[in-house]
């Protein structure tokens, strides 16, 4: 029996300044968790909020780090090279968008310039209209999909991180964003980082994943590890979640080309 394909496409390195542990420890953990395709997708450089990401000068270092483990562990695991790119209009950079990667994850961590998932700025939710904030967030995801810069949508409903939940119907709020994701032929990641956060559930929620499934939007899996011991956590939970919704296949990318495999 061949080993089942286990894909994990969103993981960080120390270069982003808020992750810990040597890259080879992440890879070893992935191997011991039975992951067969492991993506390194660290936070791409950007001329905004530089302290939470690598610098443009570190892009070559990042590439060589990943190439080194790709070669060293190639008999045990396939390592892919990618970036998680912050979608922030006016701050997109060709050096990242045109980089020679396997794939790009597009994520929104800022509404205008507000880092809404950063506990330092949580005060902004108090007294704000949560429905409006959610709509602004999903409008941004729609714009991001329409740029067609990215292959994967990072943590689709990150806006729920601190459990500020709108009164309105979430699927309705996200509907146009999902339609744009479908039109752009992007993949949604099932990201388990939400289990480690106040929202204590994966991204996206069941209601959004069910809508994505109806629309025929493909998925992939992500640990979003910022420490080696986070690689492969909640794997059984997230696979069962995807199966309950109806998914049987997940995606990975090589040189921006998509492949689908059973999980
Ligand atoms: Zn991070
Ligand atoms: Zn992210």
Coordinates of C-alpha atoms and ligand atoms in Angstrom, one line a residue:
X1 CA 0.0 0.0 0.0
X2 CA 1.4 3.4 -0.9
X3 CA 1.5 6.0 1.9
X4 CA -1.6 8.2 1.8
X5 CA -0.9 11.8 0.7
X6 CA -1.0 14.2 3.5
X7 CA -0.8 17.8 2.5
X8 CA 0.0 20.7 4.9
X9 CA 0.6 24.0 3.0
X10 CA 0.8 26.8 5.4
X11 CA 3.8 27.0 7.9
X12 CA 6.2 29.6 9.1
X13 CA 9.9 30.0 9.9
X14 CA 11.9 32.2 12.3
X15 CA 12.4 34.8 9.6
X16 CA 9.0 36.3 10.3
X17 CA 10.2 37.3 13.8
X18 CA 7.1 35.8 15.5
X19 CA 7.8 32.1 15.0
X20 CA 10.3 29.9 16.8
X21 CA 12.4 26.7 16.1
X22 CA 14.8 25.7 13.3
X23 CA 13.2 24.8 10.0
X24 CA 14.6 21.3 10.1
X25 CA 12.6 20.7 13.4
X26 CA 9.4 21.6 11.6
X27 CA 10.3 19.2 8.8
X28 CA 11.1 16.4 11.2
X29 CA 7.8 16.9 13.0
X30 CA 6.0 16.8 9.7
X31 CA 7.7 13.5 8.8
X32 CA 6.8 12.0 12.1
X33 CA 3.2 13.2 11.7
X34 CA 3.0 11.3 8.4
X35 CA 2.8 14.5 6.3
X36 CA 4.0 13.8 2.8
X37 CA 3.7 17.3 1.2
X38 CA 4.8 20.1 3.4
X39 CA 4.7 23.7 2.4
X40 CA 6.8 26.4 3.9
X41 CA 4.9 29.7 3.4
X42 CA 6.4 32.3 5.6
X43 CA 5.1 35.9 5.8
X44 CA 6.3 37.7 2.7
X45 CA 8.1 41.0 3.0
X46 CA 6.1 44.2 2.7
X47 CA 6.7 47.9 3.3
X48 CA 4.2 48.0 6.1
X49 CA 4.3 46.4 9.6
X50 CA 7.8 45.1 8.9
X51 CA 8.4 43.7 12.4
X52 CA 6.0 40.7 11.7
X53 CA 7.7 39.5 8.5
X54 CA 11.0 38.9 6.8
X55 CA 12.7 41.8 5.0
X56 CA 13.1 42.0 1.2
X57 CA 16.8 41.5 1.8
X58 CA 16.0 38.1 3.4
X59 CA 14.2 36.7 0.5
X60 CA 17.3 34.9 -0.9
X61 CA 18.2 33.5 2.6
X62 CA 14.6 32.2 2.9
X63 CA 14.8 30.5 -0.5
X64 CA 18.1 28.8 0.3
X65 CA 16.9 27.7 3.7
X66 CA 13.9 26.0 2.0
X67 CA 16.0 24.6 -0.9
X68 CA 18.4 23.1 1.6
X69 CA 15.7 21.1 3.5
X70 CA 14.0 20.2 0.2
X71 CA 17.1 18.4 -0.9
X72 CA 18.1 17.0 2.5
X73 CA 14.7 15.4 3.2
X74 CA 13.6 14.6 -0.3
X75 CA 13.4 10.8 0.3
X76 CA 11.1 11.3 3.2
X77 CA 8.9 14.3 2.4
X78 CA 8.2 16.7 -0.5
X79 CA 8.9 20.3 0.7
X80 CA 7.2 23.2 -1.2
X81 CA 8.3 26.8 -1.4
X82 CA 5.8 29.5 -0.9
X83 CA 4.8 32.8 0.7
X84 CA 1.9 33.9 2.8
X85 CA 1.2 37.4 1.4
X86 CA -0.7 40.1 3.2
X87 CA -3.3 41.5 1.0
X88 CA -3.1 45.3 1.6
X89 CA -4.0 47.4 -1.4
X90 CA -1.1 49.8 -2.2
X91 CA 1.5 47.6 -0.6
X92 CA 1.7 44.7 -3.1
X93 CA 5.2 44.2 -4.4
X94 CA 6.4 42.6 -7.7
X95 CA 9.4 41.0 -6.0
X96 CA 6.9 38.9 -4.0
X97 CA 4.1 38.5 -6.6
X98 CA 6.5 37.4 -9.3
X99 CA 8.8 35.2 -7.0
X100 CA 9.6 31.8 -8.3
X101 CA 7.4 29.9 -5.8
X102 CA 5.2 26.8 -5.8
X103 CA 2.2 28.9 -4.7
X104 CA 1.1 32.1 -3.0
X105 CA -1.3 32.2 -0.1
X106 CA -3.3 35.5 0.0
X107 CA -4.4 36.5 3.5
X108 CA -6.0 39.6 5.0
X109 CA -4.6 40.7 8.4
X110 CA -5.4 44.4 8.0
X111 CA -8.6 46.3 7.4
X112 CA -7.3 49.7 6.2
X113 CA -4.3 49.8 8.5
X114 CA -5.9 48.1 11.5
X115 CA -4.3 44.8 12.4
X116 CA -7.6 43.2 13.4
X117 CA -6.1 39.9 14.5
X118 CA -3.5 41.4 16.7
X119 CA -4.5 41.4 20.4
X120 CA -2.6 44.8 20.7
X121 CA -5.4 46.4 18.7
X122 CA -8.4 44.5 20.0
X123 CA -9.9 47.7 21.6
X124 CA -11.2 48.7 18.2
X125 CA -13.9 46.1 18.3
X126 CA -15.5 47.6 21.4
X127 CA -18.4 49.8 20.5
X128 CA -17.9 49.2 16.8
X129 CA -20.5 47.7 14.5
X130 CA -19.4 44.1 14.1
X131 CA -21.6 43.5 11.1
X132 CA -19.9 46.4 9.3
X133 CA -16.4 45.2 10.2
X134 CA -17.2 41.7 8.9
X135 CA -18.6 43.1 5.7
X136 CA -15.5 45.3 5.2
X137 CA -13.3 42.2 5.8
X138 CA -15.1 40.1 3.3
X139 CA -15.2 42.9 0.7
X140 CA -11.4 42.9 1.1
X141 CA -11.3 39.1 0.5
X142 CA -13.4 39.7 -2.6
X143 CA -11.0 42.3 -3.9
X144 CA -8.1 40.0 -3.1
X145 CA -9.6 37.2 -5.1
X146 CA -10.3 39.6 -8.0
X147 CA -6.6 40.5 -8.3
X148 CA -5.9 36.9 -9.2
X149 CA -2.5 37.2 -7.6
X150 CA -2.9 34.2 -5.3
X151 CA -3.5 30.5 -5.4
X152 CA -4.9 29.9 -1.9
X153 CA -7.1 32.0 0.4
X154 CA -5.5 32.0 3.9
X155 CA -7.8 31.5 6.9
X156 CA -11.0 32.7 5.2
X157 CA -12.9 33.9 8.3
X158 CA -10.0 35.2 10.4
X159 CA -12.2 38.1 11.4
X160 CA -13.9 35.8 13.9
X161 CA -10.6 35.3 15.8
X162 CA -11.6 37.1 19.0
X163 CA -15.2 35.9 18.8
X164 CA -16.9 39.2 17.8
X165 CA -19.7 37.6 15.8
X166 CA -22.1 39.6 13.6
X167 CA -25.9 39.6 14.0
X168 CA -26.4 39.1 10.3
X169 CA -26.1 35.9 8.4
X170 CA -22.4 35.0 8.0
X171 CA -22.9 33.1 4.7
X172 CA -24.7 36.2 3.3
X173 CA -21.9 38.5 4.4
X174 CA -19.3 36.2 2.7
X175 CA -21.3 35.3 -0.4
X176 CA -19.7 37.7 -2.8
X177 CA -16.3 36.9 -1.5
X178 CA -16.9 33.2 -2.0
X179 CA -18.2 33.8 -5.5
X180 CA -15.1 35.8 -6.4
X181 CA -12.9 33.0 -5.0
X182 CA -14.8 30.5 -7.2
X183 CA -14.4 32.7 -10.2
X184 CA -10.7 33.2 -9.6
X185 CA -10.3 29.4 -9.3
X186 CA -8.7 29.7 -5.9
X187 CA -8.4 27.1 -3.2
X188 CA -9.6 27.5 0.4
X189 CA -7.4 26.3 3.2
X190 CA -8.7 24.5 6.2
X191 CA -6.6 26.2 8.8
X192 CA -6.4 24.8 12.3
X193 CA -4.8 27.9 13.9
X194 CA -8.3 28.9 15.0
X195 CA -8.3 26.0 17.5
X196 CA -5.5 27.8 19.3
X197 CA -7.3 31.1 19.4
X198 CA -10.3 32.5 21.3
X199 CA -12.7 31.5 18.5
X200 CA -11.6 27.8 19.2
X201 CA -12.7 26.5 15.9
X202 CA -10.9 26.1 12.5
X203 CA -11.0 28.6 9.7
X204 CA -13.5 28.6 7.9
X205 CA -16.6 27.8 10.0
X206 CA -18.8 24.9 9.0
X207 CA -21.5 27.2 7.4
X208 CA -18.9 28.8 5.2
X209 CA -17.3 25.5 4.3
X210 CA -20.6 24.0 3.4
X211 CA -21.3 27.0 1.1
X212 CA -17.9 26.6 -0.5
X213 CA -18.5 22.9 -1.1
X214 CA -21.9 23.7 -2.8
X215 CA -20.0 26.1 -5.1
X216 CA -17.3 23.6 -5.9
X217 CA -14.4 25.5 -4.4
X218 CA -11.5 23.1 -3.7
X219 CA -9.7 22.9 -0.3
X220 CA -6.3 22.2 1.2
X221 CA -5.0 21.7 4.7
X222 CA -2.8 24.0 6.9
X223 CA -1.3 23.8 10.3
X224 CA -0.2 27.5 10.2
X225 CA 2.6 26.4 12.5
X226 CA 4.7 29.0 14.2
X227 CA 6.4 26.4 16.3
X228 CA 7.6 22.9 15.3
X229 CA 5.2 21.2 17.8
X230 CA 2.2 22.8 16.0
X231 CA 2.9 20.9 12.8
X232 CA 0.1 18.3 12.2
X233 CA -1.9 19.3 15.3
X234 CA -5.7 18.7 15.0
X235 CA -5.1 16.7 11.8
X236 CA -7.7 14.1 12.5
X237 CA -10.3 16.7 13.5
X238 CA -9.8 18.8 10.4
X239 CA -9.9 15.8 8.0
X240 CA -13.1 14.6 9.6
X241 CA -14.6 18.1 9.4
X242 CA -13.8 18.2 5.6
X243 CA -15.2 14.7 5.0
X244 CA -18.4 15.6 7.0
X245 CA -19.0 18.5 4.6
X246 CA -18.4 16.2 1.6
X247 CA -14.8 16.8 0.5
X248 CA -12.7 13.8 -0.5
X249 CA -9.8 15.6 -2.2
X250 CA -7.4 18.4 -1.4
X251 CA -5.1 20.5 -3.4
X252 CA -1.4 21.3 -3.6
X253 CA 0.7 23.3 -6.0
X254 CA 4.0 23.0 -7.8
X255 CA 5.3 26.0 -9.8
X256 CA 1.8 27.5 -9.5
X257 CA 0.1 24.5 -11.1
X258 CA -2.6 22.8 -9.0
X259 CA -2.8 19.1 -8.3
X260 CA -5.7 17.3 -6.5
X261 CA -5.2 14.2 -4.3
X262 CA -7.5 12.1 -2.2
X263 CA -7.1 12.5 1.6
Ligands
LIG1 ZN1 2.3 34.5 11.6
LIG2 ZN1 -2.1 34.5 8.4

